[in-house]
XYZ file of C-alpha atoms in Angstrom:
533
model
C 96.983 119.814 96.870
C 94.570 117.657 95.141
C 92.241 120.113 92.682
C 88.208 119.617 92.516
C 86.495 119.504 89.047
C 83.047 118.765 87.917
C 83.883 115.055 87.125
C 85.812 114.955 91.023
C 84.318 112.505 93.398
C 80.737 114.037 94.806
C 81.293 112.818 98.649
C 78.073 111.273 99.677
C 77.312 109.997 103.350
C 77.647 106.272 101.826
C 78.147 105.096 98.423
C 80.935 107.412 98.045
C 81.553 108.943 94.458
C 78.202 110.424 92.996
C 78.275 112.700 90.023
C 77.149 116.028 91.231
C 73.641 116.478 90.921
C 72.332 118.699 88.368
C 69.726 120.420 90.217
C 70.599 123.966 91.917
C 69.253 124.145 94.908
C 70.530 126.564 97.766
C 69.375 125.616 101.236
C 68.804 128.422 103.797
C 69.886 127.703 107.135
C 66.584 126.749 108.991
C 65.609 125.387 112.589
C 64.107 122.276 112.465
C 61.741 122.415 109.446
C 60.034 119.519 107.954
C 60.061 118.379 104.061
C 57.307 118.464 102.356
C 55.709 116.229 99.595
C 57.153 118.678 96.958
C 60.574 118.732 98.673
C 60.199 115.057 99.933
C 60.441 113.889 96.141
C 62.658 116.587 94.484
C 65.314 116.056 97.808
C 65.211 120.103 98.097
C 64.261 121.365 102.139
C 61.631 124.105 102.555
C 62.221 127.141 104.670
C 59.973 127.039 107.626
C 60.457 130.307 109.026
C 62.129 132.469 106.847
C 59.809 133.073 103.760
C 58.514 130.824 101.457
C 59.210 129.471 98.237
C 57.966 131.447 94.858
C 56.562 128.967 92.206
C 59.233 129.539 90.127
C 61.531 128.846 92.902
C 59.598 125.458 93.459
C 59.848 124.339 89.825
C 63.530 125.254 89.843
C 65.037 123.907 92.956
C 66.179 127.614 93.682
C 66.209 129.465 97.482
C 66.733 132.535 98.781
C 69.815 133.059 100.243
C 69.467 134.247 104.288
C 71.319 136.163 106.380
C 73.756 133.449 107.664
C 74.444 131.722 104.963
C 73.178 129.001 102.295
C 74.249 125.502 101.723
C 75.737 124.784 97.907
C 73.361 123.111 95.617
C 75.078 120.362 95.570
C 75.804 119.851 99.439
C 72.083 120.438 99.820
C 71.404 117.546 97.156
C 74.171 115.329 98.774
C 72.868 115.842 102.257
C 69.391 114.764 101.312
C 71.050 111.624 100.098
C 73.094 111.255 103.377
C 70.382 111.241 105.484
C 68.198 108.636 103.211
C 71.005 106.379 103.551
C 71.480 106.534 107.215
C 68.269 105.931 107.737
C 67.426 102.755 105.207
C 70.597 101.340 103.760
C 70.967 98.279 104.780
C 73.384 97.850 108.191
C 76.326 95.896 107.486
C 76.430 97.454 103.742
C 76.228 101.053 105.518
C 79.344 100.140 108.299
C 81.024 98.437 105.796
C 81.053 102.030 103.585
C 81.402 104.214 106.544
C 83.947 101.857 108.520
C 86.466 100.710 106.036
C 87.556 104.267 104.814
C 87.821 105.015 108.595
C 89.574 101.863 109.241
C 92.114 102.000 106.606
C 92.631 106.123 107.729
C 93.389 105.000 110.964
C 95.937 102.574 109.521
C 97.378 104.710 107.834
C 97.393 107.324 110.953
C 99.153 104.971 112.946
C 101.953 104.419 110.530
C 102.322 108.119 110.368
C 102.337 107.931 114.166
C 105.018 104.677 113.991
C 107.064 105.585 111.391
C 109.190 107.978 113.900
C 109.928 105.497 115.789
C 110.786 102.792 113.605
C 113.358 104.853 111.929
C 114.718 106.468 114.564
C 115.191 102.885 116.391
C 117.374 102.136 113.562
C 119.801 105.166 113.615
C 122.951 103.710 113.221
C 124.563 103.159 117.101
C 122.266 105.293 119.297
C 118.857 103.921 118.047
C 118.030 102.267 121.085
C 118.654 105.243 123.401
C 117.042 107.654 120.334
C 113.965 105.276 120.564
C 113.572 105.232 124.778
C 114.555 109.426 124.213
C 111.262 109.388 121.821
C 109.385 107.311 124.206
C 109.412 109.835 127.001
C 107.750 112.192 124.633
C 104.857 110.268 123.828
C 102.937 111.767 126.814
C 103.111 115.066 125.020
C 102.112 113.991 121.925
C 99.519 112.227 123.090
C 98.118 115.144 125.380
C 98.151 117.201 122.301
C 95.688 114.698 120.512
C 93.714 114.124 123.416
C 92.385 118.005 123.583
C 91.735 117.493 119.778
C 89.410 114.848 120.785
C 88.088 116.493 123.213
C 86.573 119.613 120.686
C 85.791 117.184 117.955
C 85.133 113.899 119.092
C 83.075 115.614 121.226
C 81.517 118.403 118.781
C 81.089 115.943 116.105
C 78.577 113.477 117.583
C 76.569 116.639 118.450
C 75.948 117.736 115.011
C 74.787 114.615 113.505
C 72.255 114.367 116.449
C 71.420 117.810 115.405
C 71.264 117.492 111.158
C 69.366 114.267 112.087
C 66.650 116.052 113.632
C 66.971 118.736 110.874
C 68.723 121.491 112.226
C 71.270 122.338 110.346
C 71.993 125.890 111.492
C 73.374 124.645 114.907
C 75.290 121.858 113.474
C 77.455 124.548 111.539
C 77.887 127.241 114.948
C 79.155 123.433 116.535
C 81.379 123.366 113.867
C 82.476 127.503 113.711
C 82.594 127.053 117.839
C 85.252 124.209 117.645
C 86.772 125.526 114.971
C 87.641 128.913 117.396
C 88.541 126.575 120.390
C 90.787 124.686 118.605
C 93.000 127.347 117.635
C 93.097 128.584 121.264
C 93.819 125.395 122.764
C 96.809 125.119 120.222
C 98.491 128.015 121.119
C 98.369 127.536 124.503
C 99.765 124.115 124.472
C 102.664 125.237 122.438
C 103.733 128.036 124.428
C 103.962 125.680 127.132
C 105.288 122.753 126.246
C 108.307 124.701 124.413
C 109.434 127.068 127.463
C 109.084 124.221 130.240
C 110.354 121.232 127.863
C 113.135 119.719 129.980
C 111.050 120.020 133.117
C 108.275 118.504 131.862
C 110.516 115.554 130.221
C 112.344 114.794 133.180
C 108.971 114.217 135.303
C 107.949 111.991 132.643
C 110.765 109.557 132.866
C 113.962 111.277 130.907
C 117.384 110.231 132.179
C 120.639 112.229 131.632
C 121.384 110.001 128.911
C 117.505 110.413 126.961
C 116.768 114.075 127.225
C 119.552 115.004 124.434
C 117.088 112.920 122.163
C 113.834 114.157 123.772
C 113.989 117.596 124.017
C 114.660 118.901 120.778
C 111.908 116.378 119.303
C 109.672 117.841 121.915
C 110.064 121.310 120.907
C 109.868 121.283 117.279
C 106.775 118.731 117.637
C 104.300 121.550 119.753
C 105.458 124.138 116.615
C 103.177 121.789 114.589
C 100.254 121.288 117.366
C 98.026 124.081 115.851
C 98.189 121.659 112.581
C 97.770 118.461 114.637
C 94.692 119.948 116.353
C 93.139 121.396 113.207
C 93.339 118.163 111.278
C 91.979 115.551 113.727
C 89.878 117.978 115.382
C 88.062 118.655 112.128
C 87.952 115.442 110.518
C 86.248 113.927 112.764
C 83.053 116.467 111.309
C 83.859 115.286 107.627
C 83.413 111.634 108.615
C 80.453 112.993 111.109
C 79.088 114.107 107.977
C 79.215 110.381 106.165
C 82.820 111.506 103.790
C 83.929 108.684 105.191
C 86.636 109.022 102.147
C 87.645 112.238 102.137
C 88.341 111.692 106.187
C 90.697 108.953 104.560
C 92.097 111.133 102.289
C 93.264 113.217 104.866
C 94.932 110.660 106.575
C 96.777 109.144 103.846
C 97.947 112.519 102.570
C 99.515 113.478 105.787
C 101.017 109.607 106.074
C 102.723 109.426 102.749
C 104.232 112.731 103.215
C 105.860 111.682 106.253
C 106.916 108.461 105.329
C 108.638 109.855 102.489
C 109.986 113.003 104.732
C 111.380 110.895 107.310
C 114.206 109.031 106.025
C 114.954 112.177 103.697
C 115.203 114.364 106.806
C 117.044 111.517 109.756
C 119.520 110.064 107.331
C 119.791 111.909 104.282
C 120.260 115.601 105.725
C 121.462 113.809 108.908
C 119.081 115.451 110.905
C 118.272 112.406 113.709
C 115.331 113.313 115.986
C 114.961 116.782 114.725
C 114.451 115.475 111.395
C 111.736 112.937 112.548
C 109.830 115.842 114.238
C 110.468 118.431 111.269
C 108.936 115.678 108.804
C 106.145 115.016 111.423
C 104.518 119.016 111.809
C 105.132 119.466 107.536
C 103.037 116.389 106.757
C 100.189 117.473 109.774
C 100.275 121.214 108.488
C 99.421 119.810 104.631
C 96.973 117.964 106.212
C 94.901 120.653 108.569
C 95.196 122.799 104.529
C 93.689 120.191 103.320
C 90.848 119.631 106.212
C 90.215 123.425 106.356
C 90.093 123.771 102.504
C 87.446 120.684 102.140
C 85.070 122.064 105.273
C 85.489 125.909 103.357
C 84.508 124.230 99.768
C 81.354 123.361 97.850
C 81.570 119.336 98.578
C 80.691 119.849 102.402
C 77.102 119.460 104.164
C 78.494 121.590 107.131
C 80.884 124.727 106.317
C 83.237 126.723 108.504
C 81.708 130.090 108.783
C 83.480 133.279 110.401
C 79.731 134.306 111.895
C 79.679 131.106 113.745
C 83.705 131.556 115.291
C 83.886 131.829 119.218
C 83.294 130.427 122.453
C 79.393 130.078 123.047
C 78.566 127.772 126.439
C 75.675 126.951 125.616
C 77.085 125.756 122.463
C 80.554 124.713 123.395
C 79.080 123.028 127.015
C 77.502 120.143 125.465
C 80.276 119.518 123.224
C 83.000 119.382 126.041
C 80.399 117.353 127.863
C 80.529 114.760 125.740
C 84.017 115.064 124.409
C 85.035 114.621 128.345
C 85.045 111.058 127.832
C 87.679 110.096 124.514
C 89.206 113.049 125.930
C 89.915 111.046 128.790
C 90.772 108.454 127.129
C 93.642 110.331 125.935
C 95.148 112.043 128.443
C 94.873 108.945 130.646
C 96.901 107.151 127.820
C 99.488 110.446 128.568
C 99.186 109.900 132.544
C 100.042 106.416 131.793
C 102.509 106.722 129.594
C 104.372 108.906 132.673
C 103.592 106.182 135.254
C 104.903 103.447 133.475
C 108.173 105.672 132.385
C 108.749 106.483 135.981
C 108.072 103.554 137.309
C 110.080 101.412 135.527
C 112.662 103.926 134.810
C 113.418 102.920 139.038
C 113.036 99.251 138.765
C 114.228 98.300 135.544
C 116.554 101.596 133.945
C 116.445 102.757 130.188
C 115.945 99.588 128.370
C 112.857 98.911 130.442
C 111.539 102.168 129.221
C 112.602 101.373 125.574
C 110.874 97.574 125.684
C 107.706 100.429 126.771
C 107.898 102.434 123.678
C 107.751 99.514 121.890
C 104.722 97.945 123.780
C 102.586 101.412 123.312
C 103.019 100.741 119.708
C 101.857 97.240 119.189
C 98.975 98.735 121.846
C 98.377 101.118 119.189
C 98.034 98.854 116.527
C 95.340 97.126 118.339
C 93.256 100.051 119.426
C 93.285 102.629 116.571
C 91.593 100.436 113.745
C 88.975 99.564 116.492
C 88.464 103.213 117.327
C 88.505 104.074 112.867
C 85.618 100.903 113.254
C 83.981 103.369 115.721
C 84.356 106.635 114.087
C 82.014 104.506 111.121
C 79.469 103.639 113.601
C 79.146 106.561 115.426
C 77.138 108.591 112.555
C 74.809 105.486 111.401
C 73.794 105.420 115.366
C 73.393 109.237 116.295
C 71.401 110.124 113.517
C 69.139 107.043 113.691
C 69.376 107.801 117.261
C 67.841 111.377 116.608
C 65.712 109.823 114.766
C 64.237 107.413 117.322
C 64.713 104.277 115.302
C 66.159 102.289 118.006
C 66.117 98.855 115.769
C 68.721 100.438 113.301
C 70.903 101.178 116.726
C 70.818 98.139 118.399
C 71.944 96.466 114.649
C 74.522 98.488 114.459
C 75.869 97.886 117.574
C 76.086 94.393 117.548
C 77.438 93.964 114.347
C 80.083 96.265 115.500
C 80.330 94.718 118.774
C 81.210 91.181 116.817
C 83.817 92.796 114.409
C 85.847 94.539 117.263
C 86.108 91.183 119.369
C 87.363 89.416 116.244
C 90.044 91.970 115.676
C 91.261 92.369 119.164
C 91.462 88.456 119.534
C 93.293 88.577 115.944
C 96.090 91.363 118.016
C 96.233 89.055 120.887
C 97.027 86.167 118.836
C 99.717 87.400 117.324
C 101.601 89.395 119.935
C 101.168 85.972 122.086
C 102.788 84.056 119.012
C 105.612 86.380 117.332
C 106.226 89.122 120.390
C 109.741 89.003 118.843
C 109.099 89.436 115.021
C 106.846 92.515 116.291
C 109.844 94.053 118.473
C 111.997 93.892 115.701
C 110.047 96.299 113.609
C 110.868 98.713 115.963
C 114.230 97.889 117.257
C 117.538 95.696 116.140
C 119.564 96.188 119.048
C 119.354 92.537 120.415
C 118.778 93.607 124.518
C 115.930 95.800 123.802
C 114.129 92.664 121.651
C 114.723 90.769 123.940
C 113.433 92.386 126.947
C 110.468 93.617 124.646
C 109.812 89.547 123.897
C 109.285 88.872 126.957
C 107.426 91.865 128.494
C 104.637 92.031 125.464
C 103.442 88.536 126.852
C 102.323 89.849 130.110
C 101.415 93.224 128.666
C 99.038 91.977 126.172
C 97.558 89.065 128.075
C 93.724 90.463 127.895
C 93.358 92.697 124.681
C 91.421 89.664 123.304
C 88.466 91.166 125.122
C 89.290 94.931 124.669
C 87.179 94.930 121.452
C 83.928 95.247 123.701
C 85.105 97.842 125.809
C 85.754 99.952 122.728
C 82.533 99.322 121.126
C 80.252 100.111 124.180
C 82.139 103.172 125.523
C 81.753 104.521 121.701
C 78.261 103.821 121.360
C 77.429 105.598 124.622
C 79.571 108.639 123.438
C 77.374 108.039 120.022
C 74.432 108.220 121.806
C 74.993 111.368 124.088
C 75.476 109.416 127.154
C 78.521 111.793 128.538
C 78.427 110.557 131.990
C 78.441 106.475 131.017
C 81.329 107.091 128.828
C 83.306 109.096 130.975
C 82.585 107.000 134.240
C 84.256 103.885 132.032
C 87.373 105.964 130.645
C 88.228 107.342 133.888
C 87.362 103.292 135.302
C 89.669 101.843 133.351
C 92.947 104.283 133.439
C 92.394 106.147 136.503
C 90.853 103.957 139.170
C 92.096 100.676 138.187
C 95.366 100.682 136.249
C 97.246 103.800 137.448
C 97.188 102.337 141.149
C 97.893 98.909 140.156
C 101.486 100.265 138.584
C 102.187 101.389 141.432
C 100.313 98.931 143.776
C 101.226 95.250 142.302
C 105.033 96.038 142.829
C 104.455 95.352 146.517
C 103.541 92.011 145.985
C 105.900 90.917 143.383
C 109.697 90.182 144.051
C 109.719 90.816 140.261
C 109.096 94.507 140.286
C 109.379 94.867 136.525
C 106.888 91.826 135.846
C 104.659 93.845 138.342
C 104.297 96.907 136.364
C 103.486 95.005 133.406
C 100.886 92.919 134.710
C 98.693 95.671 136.284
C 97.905 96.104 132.336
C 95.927 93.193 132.038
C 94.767 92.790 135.166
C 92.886 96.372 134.796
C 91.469 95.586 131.502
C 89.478 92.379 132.636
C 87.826 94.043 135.463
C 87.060 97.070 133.059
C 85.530 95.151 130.289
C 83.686 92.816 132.615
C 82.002 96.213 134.198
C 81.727 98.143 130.388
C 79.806 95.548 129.271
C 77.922 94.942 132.179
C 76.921 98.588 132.294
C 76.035 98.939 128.689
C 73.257 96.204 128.561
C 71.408 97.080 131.713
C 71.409 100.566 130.636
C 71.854 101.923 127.403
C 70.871 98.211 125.791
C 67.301 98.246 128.024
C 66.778 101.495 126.368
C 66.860 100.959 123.164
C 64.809 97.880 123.251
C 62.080 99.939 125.671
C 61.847 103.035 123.370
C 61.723 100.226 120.666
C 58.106 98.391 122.290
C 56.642 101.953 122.740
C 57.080 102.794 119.131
C-alpha cells in the first residue's frame, strides 16, 4: 500500500499534483453558505449558521470544529481550488485532465476484466471449452457491477450537484448512505449466487460439458463481490470529486496485481479457473483498501463518516433514481449476455457461445474508454450545471460528443479490418477464430455511431435527468435488442447470422432516437436557460 507524505501528490480537481497548501484551515460542515470577500480571496468558507469566525480565527485560516465533523485543512484548501477550476479552466484543457486519467483507468480496468479470459483461453487442451465455461459467467459478474453502479454512479453525480451549490454536508451523508448500501447489497448477492450457482449457470447457457469450468469460477468470484462493490462503487466519488488520478490509481493497482496473479495462480500452482477467480477477488480486495483508505484520509474533499452510515430515502431515493439508468445499463448487458448464451447455445452449440465471449470483449474494448471519457465529463457538467452556467455545459458536451464518435469509428474500423488478429488474443484453437472472424463482422456493423449514444445518455445522467437516461438504457437493451434475438431468427434460414445481426440492427434505431431526444430536450434547455441569463 502506497504511503502519503508531505511531499505526496496533493489531489486537486484538475491540475493534479499541488504541494499541500500551507494554510490550516478546518471547514465546518455547513448548508449552503456563501464566501465572502475575506474568504473569497484567502479560499477559506465561512460558517453561515453555526457561529462565526473570531478575528484571530480570520487572520489564521482556523474554524471551529462542529458537531459532525470538519474538513482537513488541506481538503478545504484543495476543494476551493476544485471548484475554481470547474468553473473557469478552460474546456478541452479541463476534459483533457479529468478524462485521460479516467480513460487510461478504464483501460486498465478492462485488462483486469480480459486478462481471465485471455489466459484461460490458452490453457493447454481445454482452453476453448475453459473460455465458453467463463463466458456463461459473465452475466454474474456483470450483475455484480451493475448494482455498484447503481449506488455510485448514481450517488456520485448527486454530490457534485450538491458541493457545487455549496453544500457540502449532504454530499458526505450521499457518500456515508452508499457507503452502508453497498455493503448490504454485497452480502446479499454473495449468499446467493454461491448456494444457487449451478442453477443459475445452467439458465444462463451452461452445457454438461461448461459447468465443470463455470461453477467453481462462479463461486469463488461472489467471495470477492463485497470488494468489487466497494471499489467501483466508491471511486466513482473520488473522480466525482475531480482525483481524476487517484481514481486511476485505483485501477491500475488492482490491474497489475492481477495480471501478475493470474498466470502465477492458472499455470504455475496449476490452479485453472479457480486460479483466475482467486487472482481476480485478491487484486479487487487491495483495491476497495485502497479506495476506503483514500475516502477515510486527509487528501479527500468528501470523507466516509460512521454518523452519516445507513439507509435514509430521502437521501438514498434520489441516488437510486438516478443510478436506475447505468444501472440498467448493466444488468441489461447481464440479460443479454443470457439471451445470446441461450439462444445460440440451441442454434449454433458451444463454439457459438465461445465466438460470444470473445465478441463481449472486443464490445468491451469499445465501450469502457468511452464510458472512462464520461466519468471526466460528468463532474465539469454537474457542477457547472449547479451552477447554472449552461455555456460551460453545452462546451463540454460537444467536445465530448466529437471525441466519442472518433473513437467508436476507430473500434469499428478495426474489428471490420483484423476480426481475426482480435480473436486470436483471446483464443488459438483454430474453430473458435474462425467462427469468431466471421461473426464480429455482423456483430460490430454499427458501433461507429455508438459514441453518441454514450455521450448523450451520460450527460443526461450528469445532469439529473433520471427518467431520459433510463427511458434510453432500457430502449436500447430491453425493447429493441432482447426481442430482436429472439425475433430475427424467424426470418433468417441462418439462425446463427440472425442472432448476431439483431446487435446492430438495435443500435441504429437507438442512436438515431438518443440523439434525437437529447437535442430537442436537454440541448433546448441549456441554450433557453442560457438567453435568460
Amino acid at each position: 500500500m502506497m504511503k502519503h507524505t508531505e511531499q505526496e501528490e496533493q489531489p486537486v480537481a484538475i491540475q493534479g499534483e499541488q504541494p499541500e497548501p500551507v494554510h490550516s484551515g478546518n471547514r465546518p460542515e455547513t448548508d449552503k453558505g456563501s464566501l465572502s470577500p475575506e474568504a473569497s480571496q484567502g479560499g477559506n468558507r465561512p460558517e453561515t449558521d453555526k457561529g462565526s469566525l473570531s478575528p484571530e480565527a480570520s487572520q489564521g485560516g482556523n474554524r471551529p470544529e462542529t458537531d459532525k465533523g470538519s474538513l482537513s485543512p488541506e481538503a478545504a484548501q484543495s476543494g476551493q481550488q476544485d471548484e475554481n477550476k470547474l468553473a473557469v479552466m478552460p474546456v478541452g484543457k479541463l476534459l483533457l485532465s479529468l478524462a485521460a486519467p479516467a480513460i487510461a483507468a478504464q483501460i486498465v480496468n478492462l485488462l483486469y476484466n480480459m486478462v481471465d479470459r485471455i489466459y484461460i483461453g490458452h490453457i493447454p487442451g481445454v482452453g476453448a471449452m475453459a473460455l465458453t465455461g467463463l463466458g456463461v459467467t459473465l452475466p454474474v459478474i456483470m450483475l455484480v457491477a451493475a448494482f455498484a453502479s447503481l449506488i455510485g454512479f448514481g450517488g456520485a453525480p448527486r454530490a457534485s450537484i450538491a458541493m457545487g451549490k455549496g453544500d457540502y454536508e449532504t454530499a458526505e451523508k450521499i457518500l456515508g448512505n452508499c457507503v452502508f448500501t453497498l455493503v448490504c447489497v454485497a452480502v446479499a448477492l454473495t449468499a446467493g449466487f454461491f448456494v444457487y450457482a449451478e442453477p443459475i449457470l445452467y439458465a444462463f447457457g451452461a452445457s454438461a460439458d461448461t459447468i465443470g469450468y463455470a461453477a467453481p469460477y462462479m463461486r469463488i468470484y461472489v467471495c470477492g463481490s463485497i470488494c468489487v462493490l466497494l471499489t467501483t462503487g466508491l471511486n466513482a466519488f473520488i473522480t466525482s470529486q475531480g482525483f481524476a488520478s487517484v481514481g486511476m490509481k485505483t485501477v491500475m493497482i488492482g490491474a497489475g496485481l492481477n495480471i501478475i496473479l493470474d498466470p502465477i495462480f492458472i499455470f504455475g500452482f496449476h490452479m485453472g479457473v479457480r486460479g483466475a477467480a482467486l487472482a481476480t477477488i485478491l487484486s479487487q480486495a487491495v483495491s476497495a483498501v485502497w479506495v476506503v483508505r483514500f475516502l477515510c484520509g486527509s487528501k479527500t474533499i468528501l470523507h466516509i463518516r460512521r454518523s452519516n452510515f445507513g439507509f435514509r430515502f430521502k437521501i438514498m431515493g434520489p441516488v437510486l433514481a438516478l443510478g436506475v439508468s447505468p444501472f440498467i445499463m448493466q444488468s441489461t448487458e447481464s440479460l443479454l449476455s443470457v439471451c445470446f448464451n441461450t439462444s445460440l447455445q440451441r442454434y449454433g452449440g458451444d463454439i457459438a457461445v465461445g465466438a460470444m465471449t470473445i465478441l463481449a470483449s472486443v464490445m468491451q474494448f469499445s465501450m469502457m474508454p468511452l464510458q472512462g471519457l464520461s466519468q471526466g465529463m460528468q463532474p465539469i457538467v454537474s457542477f457547472n450545471y449547479g451552477a447554472n452556467n449552461m455555456e460551460r455545459v453545452r462546451k463540454v458536451f460537444l467536445l465530448t460528443l466529437r471525441c466519442c464518435l472518433c473513437y467508436s469509428l476507430l473500434i469499428w474500423g478495426i474489428s471490420m479490418l483484423f476480426p481475426e488478429a482480435l480473436a486470436q488474443i483471446f483464443a488459438s484453437d483454430g474453430d473458435t477464430v474462425e467462427y469468431t472472424r466471421w461473426a464480429m463482422r455482423i456483430y460490430m456493423a454499427a458501433s461507429g455511431i455508438f459514441g453518441a449514444q454514450i455521450a448523450c445518455q451520460q450527460t443526461f445522467v450528469a445532469l439529473g435527468k433520471a427518467v431520459h437516461s433510463l427511458f434510453l438504457a432500457v430502449l436500447r437493451k430491453i425493447i429493441l435488442l432482447i426481442p430482436m434475438i429472439f425475433i430475427l431468427p424467424l426470418f433468417f434460414e441462418d439462425k446463427v447470422f440472425a442472432v448476431f445481426l439483431a446487435e446492430p440492427v438495435s443500435d441504429t434505431l437507438a442512436v438515431l432516437t438518443t440523439v434525437t431526444l437529447f437535442f430537442s430536450t436537454a440541448w433546448r434547455m441549456m441554450k433557453g436557460q442560457e438567453s435568460e441569463k
